[in-house]
PDB file of C-alpha atoms in Angstrom:
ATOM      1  CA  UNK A   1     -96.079-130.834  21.119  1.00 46.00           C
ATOM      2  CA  UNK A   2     -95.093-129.205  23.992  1.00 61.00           C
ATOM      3  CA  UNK A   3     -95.464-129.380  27.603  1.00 82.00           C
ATOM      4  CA  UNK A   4     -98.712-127.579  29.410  1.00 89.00           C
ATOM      5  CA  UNK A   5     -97.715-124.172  30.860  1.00 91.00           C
ATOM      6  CA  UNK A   6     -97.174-124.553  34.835  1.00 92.00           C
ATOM      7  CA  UNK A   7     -98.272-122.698  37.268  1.00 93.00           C
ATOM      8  CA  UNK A   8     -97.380-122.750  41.181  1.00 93.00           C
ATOM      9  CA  UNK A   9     -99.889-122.910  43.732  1.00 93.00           C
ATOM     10  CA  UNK A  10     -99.734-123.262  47.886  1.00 92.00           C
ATOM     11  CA  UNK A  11    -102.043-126.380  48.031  1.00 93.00           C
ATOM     12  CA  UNK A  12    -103.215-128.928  44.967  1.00 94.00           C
ATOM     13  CA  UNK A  13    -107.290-128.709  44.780  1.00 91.00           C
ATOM     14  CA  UNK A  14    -108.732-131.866  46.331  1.00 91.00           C
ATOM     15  CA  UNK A  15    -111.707-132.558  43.960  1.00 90.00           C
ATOM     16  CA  UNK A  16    -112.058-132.969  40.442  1.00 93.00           C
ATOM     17  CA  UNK A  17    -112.312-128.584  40.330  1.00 93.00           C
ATOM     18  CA  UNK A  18    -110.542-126.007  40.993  1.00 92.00           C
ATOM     19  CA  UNK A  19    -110.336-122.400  40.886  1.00 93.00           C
ATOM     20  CA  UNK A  20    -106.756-120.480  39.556  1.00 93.00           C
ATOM     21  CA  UNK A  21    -106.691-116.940  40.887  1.00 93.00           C
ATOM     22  CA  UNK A  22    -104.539-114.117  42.713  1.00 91.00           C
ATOM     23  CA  UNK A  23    -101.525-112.988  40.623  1.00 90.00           C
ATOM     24  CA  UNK A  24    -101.258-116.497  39.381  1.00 90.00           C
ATOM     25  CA  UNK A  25    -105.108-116.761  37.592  1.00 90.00           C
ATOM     26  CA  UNK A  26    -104.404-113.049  36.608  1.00 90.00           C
ATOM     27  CA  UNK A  27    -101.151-114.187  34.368  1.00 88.00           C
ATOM     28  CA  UNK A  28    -102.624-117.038  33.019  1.00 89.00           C
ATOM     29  CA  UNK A  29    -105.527-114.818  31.742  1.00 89.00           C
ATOM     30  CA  UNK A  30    -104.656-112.007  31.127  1.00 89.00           C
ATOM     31  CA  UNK A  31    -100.749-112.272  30.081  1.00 88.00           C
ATOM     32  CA  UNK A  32    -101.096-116.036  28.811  1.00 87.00           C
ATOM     33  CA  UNK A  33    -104.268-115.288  27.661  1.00 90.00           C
ATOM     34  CA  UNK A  34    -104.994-119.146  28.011  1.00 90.00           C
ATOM     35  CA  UNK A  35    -108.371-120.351  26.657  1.00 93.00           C
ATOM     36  CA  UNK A  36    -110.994-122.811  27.458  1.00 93.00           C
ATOM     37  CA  UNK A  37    -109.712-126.106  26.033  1.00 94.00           C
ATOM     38  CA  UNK A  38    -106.012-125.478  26.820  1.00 93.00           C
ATOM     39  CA  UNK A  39    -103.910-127.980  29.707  1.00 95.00           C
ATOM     40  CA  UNK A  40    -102.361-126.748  31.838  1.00 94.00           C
ATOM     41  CA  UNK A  41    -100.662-128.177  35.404  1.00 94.00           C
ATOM     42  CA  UNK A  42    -100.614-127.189  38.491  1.00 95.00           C
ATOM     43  CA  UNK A  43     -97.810-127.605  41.574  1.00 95.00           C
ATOM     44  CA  UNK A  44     -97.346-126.991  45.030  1.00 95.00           C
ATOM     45  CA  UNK A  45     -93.426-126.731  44.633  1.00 94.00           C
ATOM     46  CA  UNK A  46     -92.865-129.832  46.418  1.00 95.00           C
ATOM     47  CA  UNK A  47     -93.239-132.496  43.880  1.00 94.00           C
ATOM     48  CA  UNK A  48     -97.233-133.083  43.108  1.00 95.00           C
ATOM     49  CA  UNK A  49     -98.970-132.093  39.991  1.00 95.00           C
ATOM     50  CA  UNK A  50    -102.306-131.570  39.089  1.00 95.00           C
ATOM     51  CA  UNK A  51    -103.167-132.128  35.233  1.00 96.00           C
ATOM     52  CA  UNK A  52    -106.194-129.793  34.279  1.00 96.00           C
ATOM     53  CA  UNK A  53    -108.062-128.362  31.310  1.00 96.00           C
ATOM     54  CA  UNK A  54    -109.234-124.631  31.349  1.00 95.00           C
ATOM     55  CA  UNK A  55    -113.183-124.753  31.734  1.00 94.00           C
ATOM     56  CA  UNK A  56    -114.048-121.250  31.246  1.00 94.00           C
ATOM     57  CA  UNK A  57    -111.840-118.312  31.493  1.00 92.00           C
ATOM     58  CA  UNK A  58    -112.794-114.859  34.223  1.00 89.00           C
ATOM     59  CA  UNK A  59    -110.739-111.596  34.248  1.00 85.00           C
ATOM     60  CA  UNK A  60    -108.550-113.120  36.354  1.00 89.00           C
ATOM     61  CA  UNK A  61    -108.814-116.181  36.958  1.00 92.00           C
ATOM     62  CA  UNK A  62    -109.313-119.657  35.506  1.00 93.00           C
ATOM     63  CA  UNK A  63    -111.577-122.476  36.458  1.00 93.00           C
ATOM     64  CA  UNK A  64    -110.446-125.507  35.959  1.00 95.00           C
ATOM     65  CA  UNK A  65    -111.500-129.348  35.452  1.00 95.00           C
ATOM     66  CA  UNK A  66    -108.827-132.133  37.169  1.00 96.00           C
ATOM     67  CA  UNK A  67    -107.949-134.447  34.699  1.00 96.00           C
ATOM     68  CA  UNK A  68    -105.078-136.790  36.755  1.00 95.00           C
ATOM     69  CA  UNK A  69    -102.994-136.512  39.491  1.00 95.00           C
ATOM     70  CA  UNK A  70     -98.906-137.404  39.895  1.00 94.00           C
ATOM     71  CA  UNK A  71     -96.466-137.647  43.080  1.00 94.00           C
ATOM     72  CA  UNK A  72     -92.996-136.981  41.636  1.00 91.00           C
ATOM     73  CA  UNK A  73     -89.800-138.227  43.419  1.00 89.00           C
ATOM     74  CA  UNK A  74     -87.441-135.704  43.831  1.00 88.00           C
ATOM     75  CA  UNK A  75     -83.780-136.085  41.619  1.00 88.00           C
ATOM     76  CA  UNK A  76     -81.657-137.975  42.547  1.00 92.00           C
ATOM     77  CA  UNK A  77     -78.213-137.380  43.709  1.00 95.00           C
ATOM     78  CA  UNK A  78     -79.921-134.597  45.617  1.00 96.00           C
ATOM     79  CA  UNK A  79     -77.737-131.614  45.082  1.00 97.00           C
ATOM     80  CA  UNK A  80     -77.297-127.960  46.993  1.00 98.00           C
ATOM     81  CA  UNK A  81     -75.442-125.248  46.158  1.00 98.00           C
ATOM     82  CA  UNK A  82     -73.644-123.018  48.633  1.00 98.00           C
ATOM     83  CA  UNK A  83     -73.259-119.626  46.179  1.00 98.00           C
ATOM     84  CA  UNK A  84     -71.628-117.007  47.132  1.00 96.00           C
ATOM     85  CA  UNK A  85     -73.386-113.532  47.526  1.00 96.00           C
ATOM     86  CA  UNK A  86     -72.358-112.107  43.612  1.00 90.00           C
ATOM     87  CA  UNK A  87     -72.864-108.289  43.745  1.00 84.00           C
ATOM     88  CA  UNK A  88     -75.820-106.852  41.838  1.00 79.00           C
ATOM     89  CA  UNK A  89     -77.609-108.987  38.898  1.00 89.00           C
ATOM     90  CA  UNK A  90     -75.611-111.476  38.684  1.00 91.00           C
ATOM     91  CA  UNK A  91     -76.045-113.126  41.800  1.00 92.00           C
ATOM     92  CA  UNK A  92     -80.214-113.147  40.778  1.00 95.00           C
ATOM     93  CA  UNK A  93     -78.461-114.517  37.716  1.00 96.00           C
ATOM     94  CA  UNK A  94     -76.350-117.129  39.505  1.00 96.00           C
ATOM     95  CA  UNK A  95     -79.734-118.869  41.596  1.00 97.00           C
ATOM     96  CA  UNK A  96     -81.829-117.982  37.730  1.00 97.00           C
ATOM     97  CA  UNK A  97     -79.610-121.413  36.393  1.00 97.00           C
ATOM     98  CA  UNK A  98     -79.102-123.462  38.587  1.00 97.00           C
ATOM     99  CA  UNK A  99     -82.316-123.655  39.466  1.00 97.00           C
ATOM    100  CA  UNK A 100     -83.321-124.007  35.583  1.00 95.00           C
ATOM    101  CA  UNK A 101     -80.278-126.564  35.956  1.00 95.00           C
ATOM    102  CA  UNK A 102     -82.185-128.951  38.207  1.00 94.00           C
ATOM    103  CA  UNK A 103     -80.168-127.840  41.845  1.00 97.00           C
ATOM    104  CA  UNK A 104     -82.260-128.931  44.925  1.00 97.00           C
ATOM    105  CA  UNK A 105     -81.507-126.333  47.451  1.00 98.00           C
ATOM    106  CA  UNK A 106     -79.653-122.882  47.465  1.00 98.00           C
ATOM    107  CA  UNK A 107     -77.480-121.720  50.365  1.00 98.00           C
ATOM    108  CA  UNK A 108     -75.991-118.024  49.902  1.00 97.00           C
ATOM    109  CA  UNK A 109     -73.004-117.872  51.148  1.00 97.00           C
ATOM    110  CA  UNK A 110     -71.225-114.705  52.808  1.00 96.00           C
ATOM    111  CA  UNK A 111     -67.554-115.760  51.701  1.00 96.00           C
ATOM    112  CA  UNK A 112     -64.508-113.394  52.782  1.00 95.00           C
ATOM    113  CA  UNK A 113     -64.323-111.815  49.075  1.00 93.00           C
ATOM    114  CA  UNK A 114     -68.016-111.239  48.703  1.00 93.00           C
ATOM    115  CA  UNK A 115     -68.673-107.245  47.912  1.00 89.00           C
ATOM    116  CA  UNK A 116     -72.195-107.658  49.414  1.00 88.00           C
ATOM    117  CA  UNK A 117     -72.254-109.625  52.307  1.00 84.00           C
ATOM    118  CA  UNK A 118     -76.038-109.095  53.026  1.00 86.00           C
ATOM    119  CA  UNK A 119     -75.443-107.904  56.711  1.00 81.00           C
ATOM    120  CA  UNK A 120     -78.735-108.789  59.047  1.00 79.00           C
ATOM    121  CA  UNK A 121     -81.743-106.621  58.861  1.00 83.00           C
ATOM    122  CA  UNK A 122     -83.963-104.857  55.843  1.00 86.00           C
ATOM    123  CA  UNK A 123     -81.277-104.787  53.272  1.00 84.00           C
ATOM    124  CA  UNK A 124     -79.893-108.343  53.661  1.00 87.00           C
ATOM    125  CA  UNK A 125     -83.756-109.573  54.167  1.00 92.00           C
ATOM    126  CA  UNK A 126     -85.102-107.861  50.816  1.00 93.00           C
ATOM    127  CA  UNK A 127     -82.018-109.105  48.688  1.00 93.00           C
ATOM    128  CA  UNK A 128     -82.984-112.863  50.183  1.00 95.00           C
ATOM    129  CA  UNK A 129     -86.059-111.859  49.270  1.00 95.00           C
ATOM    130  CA  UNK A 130     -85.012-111.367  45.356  1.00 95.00           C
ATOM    131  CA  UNK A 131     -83.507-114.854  45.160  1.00 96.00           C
ATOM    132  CA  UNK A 132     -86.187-116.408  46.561  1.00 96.00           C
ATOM    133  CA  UNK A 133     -88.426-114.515  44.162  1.00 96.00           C
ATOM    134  CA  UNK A 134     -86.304-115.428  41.402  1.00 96.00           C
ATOM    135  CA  UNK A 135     -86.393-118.855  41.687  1.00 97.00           C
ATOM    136  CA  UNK A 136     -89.322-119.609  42.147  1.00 95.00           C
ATOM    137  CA  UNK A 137     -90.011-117.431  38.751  1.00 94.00           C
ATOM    138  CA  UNK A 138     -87.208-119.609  37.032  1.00 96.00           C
ATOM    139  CA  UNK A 139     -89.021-123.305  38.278  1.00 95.00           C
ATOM    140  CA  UNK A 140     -92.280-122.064  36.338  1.00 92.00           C
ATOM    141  CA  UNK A 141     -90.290-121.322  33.305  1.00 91.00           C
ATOM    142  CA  UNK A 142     -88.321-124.503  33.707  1.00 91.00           C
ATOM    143  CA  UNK A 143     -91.674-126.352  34.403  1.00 91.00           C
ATOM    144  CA  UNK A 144     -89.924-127.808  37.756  1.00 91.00           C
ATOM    145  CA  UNK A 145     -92.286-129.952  40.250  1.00 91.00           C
ATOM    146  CA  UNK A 146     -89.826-128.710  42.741  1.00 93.00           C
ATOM    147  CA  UNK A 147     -89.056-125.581  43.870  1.00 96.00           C
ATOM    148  CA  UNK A 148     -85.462-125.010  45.748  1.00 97.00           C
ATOM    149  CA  UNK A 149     -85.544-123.522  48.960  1.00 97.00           C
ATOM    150  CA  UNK A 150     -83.317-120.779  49.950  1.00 98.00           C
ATOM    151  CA  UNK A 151     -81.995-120.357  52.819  1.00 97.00           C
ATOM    152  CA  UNK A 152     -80.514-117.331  55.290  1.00 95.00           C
ATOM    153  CA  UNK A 153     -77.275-116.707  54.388  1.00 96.00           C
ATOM    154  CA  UNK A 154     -74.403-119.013  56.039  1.00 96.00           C
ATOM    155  CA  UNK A 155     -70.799-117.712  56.983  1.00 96.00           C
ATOM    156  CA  UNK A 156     -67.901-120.337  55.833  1.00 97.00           C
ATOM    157  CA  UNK A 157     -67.661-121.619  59.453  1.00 97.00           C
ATOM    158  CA  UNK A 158     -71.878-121.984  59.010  1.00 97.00           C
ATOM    159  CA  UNK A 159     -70.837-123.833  55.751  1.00 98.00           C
ATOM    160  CA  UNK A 160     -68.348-126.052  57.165  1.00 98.00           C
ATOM    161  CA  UNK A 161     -70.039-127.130  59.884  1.00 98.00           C
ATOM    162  CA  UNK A 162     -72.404-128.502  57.226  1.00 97.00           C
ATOM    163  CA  UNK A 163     -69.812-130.725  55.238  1.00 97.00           C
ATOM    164  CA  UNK A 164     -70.495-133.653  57.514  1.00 95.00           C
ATOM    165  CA  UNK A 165     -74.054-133.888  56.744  1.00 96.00           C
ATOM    166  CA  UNK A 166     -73.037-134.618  53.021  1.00 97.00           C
ATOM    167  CA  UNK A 167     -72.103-137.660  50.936  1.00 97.00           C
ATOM    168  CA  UNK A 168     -69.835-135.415  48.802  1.00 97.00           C
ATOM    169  CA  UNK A 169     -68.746-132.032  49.476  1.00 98.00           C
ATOM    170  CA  UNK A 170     -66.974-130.273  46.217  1.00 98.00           C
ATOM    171  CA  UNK A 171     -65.623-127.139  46.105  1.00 97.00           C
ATOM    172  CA  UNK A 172     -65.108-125.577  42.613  1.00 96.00           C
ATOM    173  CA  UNK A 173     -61.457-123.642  42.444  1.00 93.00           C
ATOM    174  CA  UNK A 174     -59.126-122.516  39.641  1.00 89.00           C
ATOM    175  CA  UNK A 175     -56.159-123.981  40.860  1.00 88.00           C
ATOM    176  CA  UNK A 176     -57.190-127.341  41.702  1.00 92.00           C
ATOM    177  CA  UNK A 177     -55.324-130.254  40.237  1.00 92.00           C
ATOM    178  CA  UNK A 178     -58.639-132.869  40.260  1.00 94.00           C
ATOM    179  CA  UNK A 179     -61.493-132.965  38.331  1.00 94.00           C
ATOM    180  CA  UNK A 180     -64.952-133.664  39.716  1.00 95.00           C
ATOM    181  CA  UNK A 181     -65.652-136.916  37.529  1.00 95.00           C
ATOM    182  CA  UNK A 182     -63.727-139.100  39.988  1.00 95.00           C
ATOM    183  CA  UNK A 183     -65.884-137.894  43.003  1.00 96.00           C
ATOM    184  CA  UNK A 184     -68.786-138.653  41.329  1.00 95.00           C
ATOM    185  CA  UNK A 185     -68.522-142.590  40.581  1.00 91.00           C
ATOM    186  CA  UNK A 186     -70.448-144.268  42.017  1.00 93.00           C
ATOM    187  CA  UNK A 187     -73.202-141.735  42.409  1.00 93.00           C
ATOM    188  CA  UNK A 188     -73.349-140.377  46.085  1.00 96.00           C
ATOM    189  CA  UNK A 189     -76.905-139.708  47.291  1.00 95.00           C
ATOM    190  CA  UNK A 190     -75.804-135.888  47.579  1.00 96.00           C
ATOM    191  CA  UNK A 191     -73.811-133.475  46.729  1.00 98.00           C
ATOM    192  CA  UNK A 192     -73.098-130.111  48.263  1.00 98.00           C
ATOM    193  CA  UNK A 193     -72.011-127.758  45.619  1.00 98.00           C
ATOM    194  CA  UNK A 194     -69.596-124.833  46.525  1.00 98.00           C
ATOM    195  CA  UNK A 195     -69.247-121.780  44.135  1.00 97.00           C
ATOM    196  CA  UNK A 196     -67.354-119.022  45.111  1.00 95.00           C
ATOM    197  CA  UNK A 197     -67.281-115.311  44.309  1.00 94.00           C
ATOM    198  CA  UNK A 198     -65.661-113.404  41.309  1.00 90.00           C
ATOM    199  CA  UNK A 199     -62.976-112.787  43.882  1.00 89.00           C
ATOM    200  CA  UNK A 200     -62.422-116.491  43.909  1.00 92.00           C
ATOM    201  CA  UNK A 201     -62.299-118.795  47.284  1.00 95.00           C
ATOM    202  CA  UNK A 202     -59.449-117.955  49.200  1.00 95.00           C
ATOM    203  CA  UNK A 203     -56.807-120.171  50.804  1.00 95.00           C
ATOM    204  CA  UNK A 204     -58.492-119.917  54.364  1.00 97.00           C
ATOM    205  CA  UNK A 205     -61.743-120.754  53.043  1.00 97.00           C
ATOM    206  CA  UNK A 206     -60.501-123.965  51.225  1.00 96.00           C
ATOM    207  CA  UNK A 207     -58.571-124.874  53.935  1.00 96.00           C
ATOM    208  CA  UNK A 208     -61.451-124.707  56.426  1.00 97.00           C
ATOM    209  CA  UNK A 209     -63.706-126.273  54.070  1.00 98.00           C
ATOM    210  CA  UNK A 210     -61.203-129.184  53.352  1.00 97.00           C
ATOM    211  CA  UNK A 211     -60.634-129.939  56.965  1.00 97.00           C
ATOM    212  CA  UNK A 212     -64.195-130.244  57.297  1.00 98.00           C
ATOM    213  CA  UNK A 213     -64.223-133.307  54.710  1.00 97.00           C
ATOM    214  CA  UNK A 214     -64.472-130.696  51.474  1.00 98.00           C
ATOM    215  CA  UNK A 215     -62.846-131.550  47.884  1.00 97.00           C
ATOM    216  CA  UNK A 216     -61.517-129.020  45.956  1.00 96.00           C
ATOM    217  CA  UNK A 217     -62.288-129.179  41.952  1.00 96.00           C
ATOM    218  CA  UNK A 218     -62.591-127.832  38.766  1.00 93.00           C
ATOM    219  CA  UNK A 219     -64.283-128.388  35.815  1.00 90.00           C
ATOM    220  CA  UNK A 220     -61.993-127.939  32.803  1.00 85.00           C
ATOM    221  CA  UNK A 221     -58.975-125.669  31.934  1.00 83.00           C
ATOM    222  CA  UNK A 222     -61.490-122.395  31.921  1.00 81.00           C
ATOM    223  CA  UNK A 223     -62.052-119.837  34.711  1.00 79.00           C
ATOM    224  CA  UNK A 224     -66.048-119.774  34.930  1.00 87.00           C
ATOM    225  CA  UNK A 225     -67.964-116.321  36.413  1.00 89.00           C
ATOM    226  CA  UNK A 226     -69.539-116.883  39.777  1.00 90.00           C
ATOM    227  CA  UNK A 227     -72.991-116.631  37.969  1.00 92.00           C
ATOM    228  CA  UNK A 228     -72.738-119.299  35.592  1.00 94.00           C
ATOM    229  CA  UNK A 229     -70.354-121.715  37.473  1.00 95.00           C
ATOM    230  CA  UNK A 230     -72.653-123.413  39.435  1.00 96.00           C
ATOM    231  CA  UNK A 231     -75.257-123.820  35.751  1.00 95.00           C
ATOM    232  CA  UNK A 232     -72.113-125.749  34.304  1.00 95.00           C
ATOM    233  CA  UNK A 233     -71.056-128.001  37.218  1.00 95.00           C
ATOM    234  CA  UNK A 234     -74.868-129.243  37.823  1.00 96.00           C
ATOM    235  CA  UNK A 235     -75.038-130.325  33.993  1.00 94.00           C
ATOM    236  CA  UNK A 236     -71.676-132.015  34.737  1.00 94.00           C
ATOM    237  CA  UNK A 237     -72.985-133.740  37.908  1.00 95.00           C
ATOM    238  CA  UNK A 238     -76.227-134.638  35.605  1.00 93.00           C
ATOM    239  CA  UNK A 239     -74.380-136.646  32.830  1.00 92.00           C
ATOM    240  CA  UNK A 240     -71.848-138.279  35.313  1.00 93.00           C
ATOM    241  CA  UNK A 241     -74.400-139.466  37.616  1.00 93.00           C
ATOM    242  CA  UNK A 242     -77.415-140.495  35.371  1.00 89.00           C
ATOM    243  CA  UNK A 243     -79.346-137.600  37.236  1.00 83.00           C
ATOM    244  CA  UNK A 244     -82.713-136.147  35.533  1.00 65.00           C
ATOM    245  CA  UNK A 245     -86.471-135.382  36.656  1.00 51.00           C
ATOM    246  CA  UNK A 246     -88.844-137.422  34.933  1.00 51.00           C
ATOM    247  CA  UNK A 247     -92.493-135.721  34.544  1.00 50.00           C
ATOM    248  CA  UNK A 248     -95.759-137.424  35.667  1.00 47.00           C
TER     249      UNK A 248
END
């Protein structure tokens, strides 16, 4: 059997009720089409769950009966990825998942060989916009208690400055001569993830990023895309580090 549908709301009702409308209610009734009887849970996006059933069903919206309540911890090593602005789709792609992938955080990162580079004002703010939007879609689909936050873009020097404030700091790169297993045991308590962009990281940029406490890595003897990198290295961190999200 599988897991109740989830659906994502700004605040958890406080009684033993509660009422599931706006665009969320409408797409549980009317594109679900759930039914009276049927679970399903709710979640603010920051780690609590409400367990309902589905009293009676509106045009859209759902009332609901509270069945149980759970506080979920977030995963541990916590883990953010820096990801490069990818040009068109793919970047949407890139965030899509590693946020099905379990990642904690998303930084978008405005690397020298970027072909968008999300410049301040409208433009950059409705592409942010997109990722945001698309995440949060992909931690419904992936049934996530948490939803990663994305934030304003960072420059490399933004990004570097932010090494220190990490347990590990590992840089994925073709031409790297270690893998990332041996910067992974024992677990650190986080990990910030760097994923460059089809253009690859550049020698600056490495450079920069080592000095600032940075390891470079790669995964195995294949080049990955920028969009599906960052997917791949957070199932690697995930079975070297014992890392998973267990459901209340």
């Amino acid at each position: 059997m599988g897991t109740a549908p989830l659906f994502l709301v700004d605040e958890l009702p406080e009684g033993t009720s509660a009422v599931l409308d706006g665009p969320e209610g409408r797409h549980a009734a009317t594109v679900r089409r759930l039914r009276a009887g049927e679970e399903i849970t709710l979640a603010d996006g920051r780690g609590n769950l409400a367990h309902t059933v589905v009293d009676t069903v509106g045009h859209d919206r759902l009332d609901l009966r509270v069945v149980s309540r759970a506080v979920l911890d977030p995963p541990a090593p916590r883990v953010v990825l820096a990801q490069a602005l990818v040009k068109g789709d793919r970047g949407e792609l890139a965030v899509e998942l590693a946020t099905e992938a379990g990642v904690d955080e998303i930084l978008p990162w405005r690397a020298s060989r970027c072909v968008v580079k999300w410049e301040d004002g409208p433009r950059g703010d409705k592409a942010l916009a997109r990722w945001r939007a698309t995440v949060r879609s992909a931690a419904k689909q992936a049934r996530r208690p948490w939803v990663p936050p994305v934030a304003a873009p960072v420059s490399t020097r933004g990004l570097a400055a932010l090494c220190g404030s990490h347990e590990r700091v590992l840089v994925l790169h073709e031409s790297a001569t270690e893998g990332i297993a041996p910067f992974l045991q024992p677990a650190p308590a986080d990990v910030l993830l760097v994923v460059g962009p089809e253009g690859g990281v550049s020698d600056e940029e490495i450079a920069t990023l080592t000095a600032a406490g940075a390891h470079a890595v790669r995964l195995g003897p294949e080049v990955l895309r920028a969009s599906t990198a960052a997917a791949v290295a957070l199932g690697a961190i995930g079975a070297l580090t014992g890392r998973w999200s267990p459901r209340g």
